Amino acid sequence: MRVVAAARLRRAQENIVATRPFAEKFNTILGHLIAQIENPSHPLLESRELKRVCLISVSADRGLCGSFNSNVIRTTTQRAQHYQAQGAEVTVICVGRRTRDYFARRDYNVIAEYVNIFRQLAFETAVEIVEEFEHLYRDKQVDRVEVIYNDFKSAILQVVLVEQLLPLTPEVPTGDELFLDYLYEPEQEAIFQSVLAKHLNMQMWKVLLDSNAAEQAARMAAMENATRNANELIDDLILQRNRARQTQITTEISEIVSGAAALEG
């Protein structure tokens, strides 16, 4: 399992490394447009009084990956309790079998679930998830959408992140030498609407790729630790067996010597 996880990690790492620059550039372009448009308006930018919150919890479909799943579940539970303490209603979208199993058995309002998507991860899945919570926000059924997932830092480090997806809060770029007053065709507003519509899809795709890479890294580390612990256990058992065998042989030799001495006497 460690070897399989390592092979899958290489592919997952290549995918996330290739996607991150594109996702970051999306944020930059969006920031440029917002900086140049006076009073940009869009339903996904609208901030409302916090009464209903949707949490997207992204875990794995399988276990044997250390604390990967438990960290996401714990953080999601803490966020839910935080908003419930403020009097907000919390709904959950479960991505991965582990979060689905956990929250479905407890008193949580699970409105959607996506299981076994990491076997053949596709961009269409990210689009489907975005459509699920985007229409809830547009219809004012939720006032905020957050995603909780494991961010892939390296093969030995995965960090649980909580990111707000809606309402969108793109940052205006500062200190960007490439930030010029471009002439846009079509108009800035049209480009802004087009980029904004694709922004969430790209961010959700990045979340799924990050979580997939982090899962494989966590499983590889967990299996490596399990292999090392198993080898140590085998060594301890061999040592105990050798000691027991040595004691038995010593006892038998002592009995033979004692019997021979008795016969001679």
mmCIF file of C-alpha atoms in Angstrom:
data_model
loop_
_atom_site.group_PDB
_atom_site.id
_atom_site.type_symbol
_atom_site.label_atom_id
_atom_site.label_comp_id
_atom_site.label_asym_id
_atom_site.label_seq_id
_atom_site.Cartn_x
_atom_site.Cartn_y
_atom_site.Cartn_z
ATOM 1 C CA MET A 1 0.000 0.000 0.000
ATOM 2 C CA ARG A 2 2.905 2.339 0.632
ATOM 3 C CA VAL A 3 4.281 1.735 -2.859
ATOM 4 C CA VAL A 4 0.855 2.217 -4.457
ATOM 5 C CA ALA A 5 0.299 5.441 -2.477
ATOM 6 C CA ALA A 6 3.717 6.709 -3.536
ATOM 7 C CA ALA A 7 2.922 6.112 -7.210
ATOM 8 C CA ARG A 8 -0.441 7.843 -6.890
ATOM 9 C CA LEU A 9 1.169 10.707 -4.993
ATOM 10 C CA ARG A 10 3.521 11.428 -7.880
ATOM 11 C CA ARG A 11 0.618 11.747 -10.300
ATOM 12 C CA ALA A 12 -1.473 13.792 -7.866
ATOM 13 C CA GLN A 13 1.468 16.080 -7.119
ATOM 14 C CA GLU A 14 2.054 16.704 -10.794
ATOM 15 C CA ASN A 15 -1.610 17.634 -11.248
ATOM 16 C CA ILE A 16 -1.725 20.105 -8.366
ATOM 17 C CA VAL A 17 1.600 21.710 -9.287
ATOM 18 C CA ALA A 18 0.313 22.230 -12.826
ATOM 19 C CA THR A 19 -3.019 23.670 -11.634
ATOM 20 C CA ARG A 20 -1.895 26.079 -8.906
ATOM 21 C CA PRO A 21 -0.373 28.767 -11.211
ATOM 22 C CA PHE A 22 -3.560 28.837 -13.282
ATOM 23 C CA ALA A 23 -5.779 29.188 -10.193
ATOM 24 C CA GLU A 24 -3.552 31.913 -8.761
ATOM 25 C CA LYS A 25 -3.634 33.801 -12.063
ATOM 26 C CA PHE A 26 -7.416 33.640 -11.978
ATOM 27 C CA ASN A 27 -7.336 35.428 -8.621
ATOM 28 C CA THR A 28 -4.933 38.042 -9.982
ATOM 29 C CA ILE A 29 -7.059 38.801 -13.049
ATOM 30 C CA LEU A 30 -10.172 39.028 -10.904
ATOM 31 C CA GLY A 31 -8.404 41.435 -8.568
ATOM 32 C CA HIS A 32 -7.271 43.592 -11.482
ATOM 33 C CA LEU A 33 -10.793 43.824 -12.848
ATOM 34 C CA ILE A 34 -12.337 44.686 -9.494
ATOM 35 C CA ALA A 35 -9.733 47.405 -8.979
ATOM 36 C CA GLN A 36 -10.722 49.039 -12.272
ATOM 37 C CA ILE A 37 -14.512 48.639 -12.127
ATOM 38 C CA GLU A 38 -16.458 51.152 -10.087
ATOM 39 C CA ASN A 39 -18.855 49.461 -7.673
ATOM 40 C CA PRO A 40 -18.764 45.962 -9.201
ATOM 41 C CA SER A 41 -22.061 44.158 -8.716
ATOM 42 C CA HIS A 42 -22.738 40.453 -8.837
ATOM 43 C CA PRO A 43 -24.955 38.113 -6.764
ATOM 44 C CA LEU A 44 -21.898 36.135 -5.645
ATOM 45 C CA LEU A 45 -20.267 39.287 -4.225
ATOM 46 C CA GLU A 46 -23.265 40.172 -2.077
ATOM 47 C CA SER A 47 -22.624 40.009 1.674
ATOM 48 C CA ARG A 48 -25.662 39.301 3.830
ATOM 49 C CA GLU A 49 -26.536 38.920 7.483
ATOM 50 C CA LEU A 50 -25.204 35.559 8.657
ATOM 51 C CA LYS A 51 -28.206 33.308 9.293
ATOM 52 C CA ARG A 52 -27.384 30.158 7.286
ATOM 53 C CA VAL A 53 -23.969 28.643 6.597
ATOM 54 C CA CYS A 54 -22.986 25.828 4.255
ATOM 55 C CA LEU A 55 -19.829 23.862 5.106
ATOM 56 C CA ILE A 56 -18.147 21.701 2.454
ATOM 57 C CA SER A 57 -16.150 18.992 4.207
ATOM 58 C CA VAL A 58 -13.618 17.218 1.955
ATOM 59 C CA SER A 59 -12.198 13.922 3.201
ATOM 60 C CA ALA A 60 -11.068 10.616 1.711
ATOM 61 C CA ASP A 61 -13.184 7.620 0.769
ATOM 62 C CA ARG A 62 -10.888 5.208 2.603
ATOM 63 C CA GLY A 63 -8.968 5.069 5.848
ATOM 64 C CA LEU A 64 -5.422 3.935 6.637
ATOM 65 C CA CYS A 65 -4.106 7.462 6.119
ATOM 66 C CA GLY A 66 -3.286 8.587 9.642
ATOM 67 C CA SER A 67 -5.143 11.614 10.966
ATOM 68 C CA PHE A 68 -6.084 12.851 7.488
ATOM 69 C CA ASN A 69 -9.822 12.249 7.876
ATOM 70 C CA SER A 70 -10.115 12.934 11.587
ATOM 71 C CA ASN A 71 -8.500 16.369 11.231
ATOM 72 C CA VAL A 72 -11.051 17.431 8.609
ATOM 73 C CA ILE A 73 -13.963 16.046 10.619
ATOM 74 C CA ARG A 74 -12.782 17.744 13.801
ATOM 75 C CA THR A 75 -12.301 21.110 12.076
ATOM 76 C CA THR A 76 -15.698 20.864 10.379
ATOM 77 C CA THR A 77 -17.354 20.069 13.703
ATOM 78 C CA GLN A 78 -15.645 23.037 15.341
ATOM 79 C CA ARG A 79 -16.767 25.394 12.569
ATOM 80 C CA ALA A 80 -20.330 24.072 12.812
ATOM 81 C CA GLN A 81 -20.380 24.581 16.579
ATOM 82 C CA HIS A 82 -18.923 28.080 16.130
ATOM 83 C CA TYR A 83 -21.724 29.166 13.799
ATOM 84 C CA GLN A 84 -24.413 27.402 15.799
ATOM 85 C CA ALA A 85 -23.267 29.320 18.864
ATOM 86 C CA GLN A 86 -23.937 32.508 16.878
ATOM 87 C CA GLY A 87 -27.469 31.322 16.146
ATOM 88 C CA ALA A 88 -26.795 30.392 12.513
ATOM 89 C CA GLU A 89 -28.233 27.323 10.814
ATOM 90 C CA VAL A 90 -25.538 24.981 9.460
ATOM 91 C CA THR A 91 -25.812 22.650 6.476
ATOM 92 C CA VAL A 92 -23.087 20.279 5.307
ATOM 93 C CA ILE A 93 -21.975 19.069 1.871
ATOM 94 C CA CYS A 94 -19.889 15.912 2.284
ATOM 95 C CA VAL A 95 -17.158 15.138 -0.230
ATOM 96 C CA GLY A 96 -15.695 11.727 0.562
ATOM 97 C CA ARG A 97 -17.109 8.640 2.235
ATOM 98 C CA ARG A 98 -15.520 9.303 5.631
ATOM 99 C CA THR A 99 -17.208 12.661 6.222
ATOM 100 C CA ARG A 100 -20.468 11.294 4.779
ATOM 101 C CA ASP A 101 -20.469 8.381 7.220
ATOM 102 C CA TYR A 102 -19.597 10.591 10.177
ATOM 103 C CA PHE A 103 -22.093 13.432 9.688
ATOM 104 C CA ALA A 104 -24.905 11.212 8.380
ATOM 105 C CA ARG A 105 -24.925 9.305 11.683
ATOM 106 C CA ARG A 106 -25.141 12.499 13.717
ATOM 107 C CA ASP A 107 -27.525 15.402 14.011
ATOM 108 C CA TYR A 108 -26.282 17.339 10.987
ATOM 109 C CA ASN A 109 -28.219 18.559 7.980
ATOM 110 C CA VAL A 110 -26.360 16.870 5.107
ATOM 111 C CA ILE A 111 -27.801 18.309 1.893
ATOM 112 C CA ALA A 112 -25.476 16.609 -0.624
ATOM 113 C CA GLU A 113 -22.802 13.925 -0.732
ATOM 114 C CA TYR A 114 -20.103 12.997 -3.247
ATOM 115 C CA VAL A 115 -18.618 9.557 -2.666
ATOM 116 C CA ASN A 116 -15.947 7.649 -4.618
ATOM 117 C CA ILE A 117 -15.058 10.658 -6.740
ATOM 118 C CA PHE A 118 -11.315 10.324 -6.130
ATOM 119 C CA ARG A 119 -11.033 7.035 -8.011
ATOM 120 C CA GLN A 120 -11.277 8.956 -11.271
ATOM 121 C CA LEU A 121 -11.153 12.607 -10.323
ATOM 122 C CA ALA A 122 -12.648 14.832 -13.028
ATOM 123 C CA PHE A 123 -13.134 18.560 -13.445
ATOM 124 C CA GLU A 124 -16.834 17.938 -14.052
ATOM 125 C CA THR A 125 -17.145 16.841 -10.423
ATOM 126 C CA ALA A 126 -15.839 20.197 -9.233
ATOM 127 C CA VAL A 127 -18.343 21.971 -11.497
ATOM 128 C CA GLU A 128 -21.162 19.817 -10.110
ATOM 129 C CA ILE A 129 -20.239 20.666 -6.513
ATOM 130 C CA VAL A 130 -20.065 24.382 -7.352
ATOM 131 C CA GLU A 131 -23.486 24.254 -8.970
ATOM 132 C CA GLU A 132 -24.829 22.598 -5.821
ATOM 133 C CA PHE A 133 -23.892 25.417 -3.441
ATOM 134 C CA GLU A 134 -23.946 28.313 -5.922
ATOM 135 C CA HIS A 135 -27.671 28.070 -6.553
ATOM 136 C CA LEU A 136 -28.239 27.880 -2.788
ATOM 137 C CA TYR A 137 -26.385 31.162 -2.391
ATOM 138 C CA ARG A 138 -28.096 32.839 -5.342
ATOM 139 C CA ASP A 139 -31.506 31.791 -3.973
ATOM 140 C CA LYS A 140 -30.496 33.167 -0.549
ATOM 141 C CA GLN A 141 -30.854 29.767 1.105
ATOM 142 C CA VAL A 142 -27.354 30.187 2.573
ATOM 143 C CA ASP A 143 -25.423 33.334 3.460
ATOM 144 C CA ARG A 144 -21.902 31.922 3.511
ATOM 145 C CA VAL A 145 -20.108 28.920 2.025
ATOM 146 C CA GLU A 146 -16.851 27.560 3.432
ATOM 147 C CA VAL A 147 -14.731 24.593 2.413
ATOM 148 C CA ILE A 148 -12.628 22.550 4.855
ATOM 149 C CA TYR A 149 -9.914 20.377 3.331
ATOM 150 C CA ASN A 150 -6.313 19.200 3.644
ATOM 151 C CA ASP A 151 -3.924 21.450 1.756
ATOM 152 C CA PHE A 152 -0.953 19.634 0.226
ATOM 153 C CA LYS A 153 2.306 21.285 1.267
ATOM 154 C CA SER A 154 4.738 18.427 0.801
ATOM 155 C CA ALA A 155 4.936 14.664 1.087
ATOM 156 C CA ILE A 156 5.354 14.983 4.857
ATOM 157 C CA LEU A 157 3.149 18.000 5.571
ATOM 158 C CA GLN A 158 -0.580 18.475 5.058
ATOM 159 C CA VAL A 159 -2.444 21.365 6.675
ATOM 160 C CA VAL A 160 -6.189 21.612 7.230
ATOM 161 C CA LEU A 161 -7.495 24.859 5.722
ATOM 162 C CA VAL A 162 -10.803 26.664 6.048
ATOM 163 C CA GLU A 163 -11.505 28.878 3.034
ATOM 164 C CA GLN A 164 -14.509 31.051 2.300
ATOM 165 C CA LEU A 165 -15.904 30.439 -1.161
ATOM 166 C CA LEU A 166 -19.004 32.667 -0.977
ATOM 167 C CA PRO A 167 -19.470 35.542 -0.854
ATOM 168 C CA LEU A 168 -16.469 36.077 -3.089
ATOM 169 C CA THR A 169 -13.861 38.411 -1.661
ATOM 170 C CA PRO A 170 -11.202 38.819 -4.374
ATOM 171 C CA GLU A 171 -8.205 40.821 -3.238
ATOM 172 C CA VAL A 172 -7.150 43.913 -5.122
ATOM 173 C CA PRO A 173 -3.505 43.344 -6.180
ATOM 174 C CA THR A 174 -0.869 45.552 -4.606
ATOM 175 C CA GLY A 175 2.708 45.989 -5.726
ATOM 176 C CA ASP A 176 2.088 44.179 -9.013
ATOM 177 C CA GLU A 177 4.508 45.518 -11.637
ATOM 178 C CA LEU A 178 2.370 44.000 -14.408
ATOM 179 C CA PHE A 179 -0.748 45.818 -13.231
ATOM 180 C CA LEU A 180 -1.365 48.260 -16.091
ATOM 181 C CA ASP A 181 -4.376 50.175 -17.296
ATOM 182 C CA TYR A 182 -5.219 47.816 -20.148
ATOM 183 C CA LEU A 183 -7.791 48.395 -22.850
ATOM 184 C CA TYR A 184 -10.281 45.524 -22.649
ATOM 185 C CA GLU A 185 -12.265 43.952 -25.467
ATOM 186 C CA PRO A 186 -15.069 43.267 -24.735
ATOM 187 C CA GLU A 187 -15.807 45.662 -21.864
ATOM 188 C CA GLN A 188 -14.331 45.120 -18.421
ATOM 189 C CA GLU A 189 -17.745 44.318 -16.982
ATOM 190 C CA ALA A 190 -18.319 41.513 -19.510
ATOM 191 C CA ILE A 191 -14.894 39.992 -18.823
ATOM 192 C CA PHE A 192 -15.493 40.346 -15.091
ATOM 193 C CA GLN A 193 -18.783 38.416 -15.319
ATOM 194 C CA SER A 194 -17.128 35.687 -17.409
ATOM 195 C CA VAL A 195 -14.104 35.297 -15.138
ATOM 196 C CA LEU A 196 -16.242 35.341 -12.001
ATOM 197 C CA ALA A 197 -18.394 32.519 -13.330
ATOM 198 C CA LYS A 198 -15.339 30.300 -13.871
ATOM 199 C CA HIS A 199 -13.478 31.356 -10.739
ATOM 200 C CA LEU A 200 -15.387 29.082 -8.355
ATOM 201 C CA ASN A 201 -14.989 26.074 -10.645
ATOM 202 C CA MET A 202 -11.247 26.560 -10.705
ATOM 203 C CA GLN A 203 -10.984 27.046 -6.948
ATOM 204 C CA MET A 204 -13.060 23.931 -6.242
ATOM 205 C CA TRP A 205 -10.952 21.901 -8.681
ATOM 206 C CA LYS A 206 -7.821 23.056 -6.878
ATOM 207 C CA VAL A 207 -9.352 22.004 -3.539
ATOM 208 C CA LEU A 208 -10.078 18.497 -4.837
ATOM 209 C CA LEU A 209 -6.583 18.119 -6.311
ATOM 210 C CA ASP A 210 -4.978 19.378 -3.093
ATOM 211 C CA SER A 211 -7.035 16.992 -0.988
ATOM 212 C CA ASN A 212 -6.244 14.045 -3.269
ATOM 213 C CA ALA A 213 -2.500 14.713 -3.157
ATOM 214 C CA ALA A 214 -2.604 15.231 0.614
ATOM 215 C CA GLU A 215 -4.484 11.942 1.044
ATOM 216 C CA GLN A 216 -1.892 9.954 -0.899
ATOM 217 C CA ALA A 217 0.938 11.609 1.016
ATOM 218 C CA ALA A 218 -0.752 10.882 4.349
ATOM 219 C CA ARG A 219 -1.393 7.257 3.357
ATOM 220 C CA MET A 220 2.186 6.781 2.203
ATOM 221 C CA ALA A 221 3.487 8.130 5.529
ATOM 222 C CA ALA A 222 1.003 6.042 7.527
ATOM 223 C CA MET A 223 1.919 2.841 5.676
ATOM 224 C CA GLU A 224 5.621 3.586 6.070
ATOM 225 C CA ASN A 225 5.128 3.988 9.819
ATOM 226 C CA ALA A 226 3.049 0.809 9.912
ATOM 227 C CA THR A 227 5.776 -1.103 8.053
ATOM 228 C CA ARG A 228 8.429 0.185 10.425
ATOM 229 C CA ASN A 229 6.326 -0.684 13.482
ATOM 230 C CA ALA A 230 5.629 -4.154 12.077
ATOM 231 C CA ASN A 231 9.342 -4.766 11.500
ATOM 232 C CA GLU A 232 10.117 -3.651 15.051
ATOM 233 C CA LEU A 233 7.401 -5.965 16.371
ATOM 234 C CA ILE A 234 8.784 -8.866 14.333
ATOM 235 C CA ASP A 235 12.281 -8.195 15.688
ATOM 236 C CA ASP A 236 10.935 -8.152 19.260
ATOM 237 C CA LEU A 237 9.052 -11.413 18.732
ATOM 238 C CA ILE A 238 12.123 -13.092 17.192
ATOM 239 C CA LEU A 239 14.188 -11.953 20.178
ATOM 240 C CA GLN A 240 11.602 -13.380 22.601
ATOM 241 C CA ARG A 241 11.505 -16.636 20.639
ATOM 242 C CA ASN A 242 15.302 -16.956 20.684
ATOM 243 C CA ARG A 243 15.408 -16.267 24.412
ATOM 244 C CA ALA A 244 12.704 -18.843 25.090
ATOM 245 C CA ARG A 245 14.494 -21.386 22.894
ATOM 246 C CA GLN A 246 17.797 -20.643 24.596
ATOM 247 C CA THR A 247 16.190 -21.122 28.018
ATOM 248 C CA GLN A 248 14.644 -24.414 26.914
ATOM 249 C CA ILE A 249 17.942 -25.710 25.534
ATOM 250 C CA THR A 250 19.789 -24.671 28.703
ATOM 251 C CA THR A 251 17.188 -26.473 30.832
ATOM 252 C CA GLU A 252 17.448 -29.650 28.739
ATOM 253 C CA ILE A 253 21.260 -29.618 28.918
ATOM 254 C CA SER A 254 21.082 -29.159 32.699
ATOM 255 C CA GLU A 255 18.693 -32.123 33.000
ATOM 256 C CA ILE A 256 20.967 -34.318 30.837
ATOM 257 C CA VAL A 257 24.047 -33.383 32.871
ATOM 258 C CA SER A 258 22.209 -33.973 36.121
ATOM 259 C CA GLY A 259 20.979 -37.386 34.912
ATOM 260 C CA ALA A 260 24.480 -38.391 33.778
ATOM 261 C CA ALA A 261 25.947 -37.358 37.120
ATOM 262 C CA ALA A 262 23.319 -39.391 38.952
ATOM 263 C CA LEU A 263 24.103 -42.515 36.911
ATOM 264 C CA GLU A 264 27.827 -42.164 37.579
ATOM 265 C CA GLY A 265 27.182 -41.848 41.293
#
